[in-house]
Coordinates of C-alpha atoms in Angstrom, one line a residue:
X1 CA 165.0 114.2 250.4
X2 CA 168.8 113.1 250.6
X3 CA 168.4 110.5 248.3
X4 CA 166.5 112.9 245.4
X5 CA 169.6 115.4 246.1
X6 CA 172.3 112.6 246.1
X7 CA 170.3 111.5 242.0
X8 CA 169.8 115.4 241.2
X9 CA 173.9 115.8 241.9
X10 CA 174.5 112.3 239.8
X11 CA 172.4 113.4 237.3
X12 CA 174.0 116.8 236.8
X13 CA 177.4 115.1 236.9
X14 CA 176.7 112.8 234.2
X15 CA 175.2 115.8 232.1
X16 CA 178.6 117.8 232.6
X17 CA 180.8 114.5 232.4
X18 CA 178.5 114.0 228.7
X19 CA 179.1 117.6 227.6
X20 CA 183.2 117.2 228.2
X21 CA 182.8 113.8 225.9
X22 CA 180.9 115.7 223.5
X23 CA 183.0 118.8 223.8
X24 CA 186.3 116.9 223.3
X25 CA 185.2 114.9 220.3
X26 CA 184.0 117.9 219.0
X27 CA 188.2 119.4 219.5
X28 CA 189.4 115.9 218.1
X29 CA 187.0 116.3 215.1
X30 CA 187.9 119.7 214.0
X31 CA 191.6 119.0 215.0
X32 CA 191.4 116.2 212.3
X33 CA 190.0 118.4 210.1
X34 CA 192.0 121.1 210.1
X35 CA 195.4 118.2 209.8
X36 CA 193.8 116.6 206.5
X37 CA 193.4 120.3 205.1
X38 CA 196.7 121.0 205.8
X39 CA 198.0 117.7 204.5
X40 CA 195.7 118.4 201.6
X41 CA 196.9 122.1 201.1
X42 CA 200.9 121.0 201.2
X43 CA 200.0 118.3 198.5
X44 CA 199.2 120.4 196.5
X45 CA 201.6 122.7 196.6
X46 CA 204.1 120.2 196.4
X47 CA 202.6 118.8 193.5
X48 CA 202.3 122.6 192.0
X49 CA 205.9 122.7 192.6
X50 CA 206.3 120.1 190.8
X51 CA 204.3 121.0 187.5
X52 CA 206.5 124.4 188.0
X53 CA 210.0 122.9 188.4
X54 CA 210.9 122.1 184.8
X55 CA 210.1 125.5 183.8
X56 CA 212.1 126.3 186.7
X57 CA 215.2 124.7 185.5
X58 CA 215.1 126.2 182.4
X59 CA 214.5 129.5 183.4
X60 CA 218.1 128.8 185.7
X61 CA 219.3 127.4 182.4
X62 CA 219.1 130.0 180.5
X63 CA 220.4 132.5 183.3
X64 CA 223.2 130.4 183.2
X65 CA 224.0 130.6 179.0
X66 CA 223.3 134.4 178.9
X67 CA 225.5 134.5 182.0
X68 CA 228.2 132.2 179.9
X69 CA 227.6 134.7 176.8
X70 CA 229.0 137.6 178.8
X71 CA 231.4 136.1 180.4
X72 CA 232.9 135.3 176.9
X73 CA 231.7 139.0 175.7
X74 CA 233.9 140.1 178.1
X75 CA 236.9 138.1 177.8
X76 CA 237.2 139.5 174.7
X77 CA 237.0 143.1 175.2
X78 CA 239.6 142.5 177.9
X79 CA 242.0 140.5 175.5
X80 CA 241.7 143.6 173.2
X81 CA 241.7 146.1 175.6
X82 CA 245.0 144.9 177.0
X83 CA 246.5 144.9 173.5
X84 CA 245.2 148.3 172.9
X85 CA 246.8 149.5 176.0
X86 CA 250.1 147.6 175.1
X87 CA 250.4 149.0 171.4
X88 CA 249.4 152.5 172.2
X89 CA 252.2 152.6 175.4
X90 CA 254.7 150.6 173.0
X91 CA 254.1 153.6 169.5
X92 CA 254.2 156.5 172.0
X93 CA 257.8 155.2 173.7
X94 CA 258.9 155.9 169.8
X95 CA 261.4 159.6 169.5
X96 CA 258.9 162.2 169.2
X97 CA 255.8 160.2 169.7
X98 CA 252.7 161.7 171.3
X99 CA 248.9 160.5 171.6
X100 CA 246.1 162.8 170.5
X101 CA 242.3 162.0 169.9
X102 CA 240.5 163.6 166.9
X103 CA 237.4 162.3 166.1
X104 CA 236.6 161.2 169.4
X105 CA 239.3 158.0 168.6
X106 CA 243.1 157.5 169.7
X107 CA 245.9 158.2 167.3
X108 CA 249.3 158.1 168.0
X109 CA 251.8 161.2 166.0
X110 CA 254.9 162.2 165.6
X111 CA 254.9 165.8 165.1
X112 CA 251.8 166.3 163.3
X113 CA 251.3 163.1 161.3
X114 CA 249.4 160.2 162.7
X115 CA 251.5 156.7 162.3
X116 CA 248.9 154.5 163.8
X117 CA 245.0 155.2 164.2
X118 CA 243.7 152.9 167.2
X119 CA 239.7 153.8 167.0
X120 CA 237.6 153.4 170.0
X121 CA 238.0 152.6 173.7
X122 CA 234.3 151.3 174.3
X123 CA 233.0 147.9 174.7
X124 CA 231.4 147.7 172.2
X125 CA 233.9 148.6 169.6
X126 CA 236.7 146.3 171.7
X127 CA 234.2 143.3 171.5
X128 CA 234.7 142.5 168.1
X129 CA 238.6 142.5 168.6
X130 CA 241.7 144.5 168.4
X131 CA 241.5 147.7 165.8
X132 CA 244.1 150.0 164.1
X133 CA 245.1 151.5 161.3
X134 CA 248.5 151.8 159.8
X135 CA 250.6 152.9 157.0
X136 CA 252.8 150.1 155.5
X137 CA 254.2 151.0 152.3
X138 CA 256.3 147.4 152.3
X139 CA 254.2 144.5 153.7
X140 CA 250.9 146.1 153.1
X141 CA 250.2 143.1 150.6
X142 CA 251.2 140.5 152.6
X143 CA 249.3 141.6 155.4
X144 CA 245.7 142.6 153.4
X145 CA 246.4 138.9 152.6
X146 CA 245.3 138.3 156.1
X147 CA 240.9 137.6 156.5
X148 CA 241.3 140.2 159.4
X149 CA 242.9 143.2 157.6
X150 CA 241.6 146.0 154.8
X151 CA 242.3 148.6 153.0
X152 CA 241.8 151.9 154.7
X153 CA 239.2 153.6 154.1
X154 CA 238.2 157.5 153.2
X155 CA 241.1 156.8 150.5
X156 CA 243.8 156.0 152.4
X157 CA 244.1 152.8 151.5
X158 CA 245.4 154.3 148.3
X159 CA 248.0 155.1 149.9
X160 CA 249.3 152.5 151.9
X161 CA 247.2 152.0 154.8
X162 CA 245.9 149.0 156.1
X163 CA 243.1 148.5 158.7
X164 CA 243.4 145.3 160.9
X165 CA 240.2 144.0 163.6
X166 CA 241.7 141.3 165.0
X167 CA 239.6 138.6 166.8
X168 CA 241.0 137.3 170.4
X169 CA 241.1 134.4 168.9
X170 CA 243.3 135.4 166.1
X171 CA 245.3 137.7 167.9
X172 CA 249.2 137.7 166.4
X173 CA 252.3 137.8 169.1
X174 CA 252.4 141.6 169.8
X175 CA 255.8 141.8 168.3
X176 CA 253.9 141.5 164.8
X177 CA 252.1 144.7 165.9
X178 CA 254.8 146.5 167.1
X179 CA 256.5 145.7 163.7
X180 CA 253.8 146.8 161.6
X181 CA 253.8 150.5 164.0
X182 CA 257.4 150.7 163.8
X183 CA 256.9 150.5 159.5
X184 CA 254.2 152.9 159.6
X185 CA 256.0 155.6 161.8
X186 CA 259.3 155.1 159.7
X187 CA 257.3 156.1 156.9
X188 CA 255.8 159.4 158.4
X189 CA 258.4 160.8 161.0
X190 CA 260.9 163.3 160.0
X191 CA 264.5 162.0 159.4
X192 CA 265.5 163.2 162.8
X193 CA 263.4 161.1 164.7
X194 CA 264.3 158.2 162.2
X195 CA 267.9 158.8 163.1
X196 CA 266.8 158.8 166.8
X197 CA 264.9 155.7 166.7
X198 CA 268.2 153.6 165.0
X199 CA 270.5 155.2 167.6
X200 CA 268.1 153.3 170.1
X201 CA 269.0 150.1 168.3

């Protein structure tokens, strides 16, 4: 009776000790399955990655020209803003000068005459460069002869006035500008404020 008890316990060890071996091969198994999908699974999205990355870089590409476009868009409306700002503070420092806006635009007077029309202060308008309007009855010929300058239009051309957009790029030394405003206040101020303005020196 010992000995069958003594085989019966062997027997039902070796049972258990087969069912771990099965049991842990079965772990090993599905633990090498489960690596190879992963494997498999970052394979492929490497190699997705990959197939994507050259549409990638021109995606960042063309972020970075648009990006380069408006950083050059806006160089220029500040190159012109800064000369708008500069001419209109330099034509309203002259005797009698003061700054209105019909129109929705700025113009600098004197009295009630406008001596320089300076148009718009949006981006937009500033983009395409530096703008005003001015009446120069003596170098109004040699300055339409310049590709940025015009006639004026709603018929004051015909009378001596001469629209200048000036490009960033083409922008003259400001004292030009302040010589052309000077010319075109001279001849629309009162003698007064002429007087006034050579007493300055």
């Amino acid at each position: 009776a010992a000995k069958k008890k003594t085989a019966a316990k062997k027997k039902t060890a070796a049972k258990k000790k087969t069912a771990a071996k099965k049991k842990t091969a079965a772990k090993k198994k599905t633990a090498a399955k489960k690596k190879t999908a992963a494997k498999k699974k970052t394979a492929a999205k490497t190699k997705t990655g990959a197939k994507t990355k050259p549409g990638a870089k021109k995606k960042t590409a063309a972020k970075k020209k648009t990006g380069a476009k408006k950083k050059g868009a806006d160089s220029a409306v500040l190159v012109s803003r800064q000369m708008r700002e500069q001419m209109l503070a330099w034509s309203l420092q002259l005797p009698q000068a003061w700054e209105d806006h019909p129109w929705g635009e700025s113009v600098a007077k004197v009295g009630k005459k406008v001596f320089v029309f300076f148009g718009m202060s949006t981006d937009d308008y500033l983009r395409e460069g530096f703008g005003m309007s001015v009446k120069l009855p003596h170098s109004g010929d040699v300055v339409l002869s310049l590709p940025f300058a015009n006639p004026t239009g709603y018929g004051l051309g015909r009378s001596g006035w001469v629209s200048v957009r000036i490009p960033p790029d083409a922008m003259p030394p400001p004292s030009v500008l302040m010589e052309w405003i000077e010319e075109s206040y001279r001849a629309v101020a009162p003698k007064r404020a002429i007087a006034e303005l050579d007493e300055r020196g």
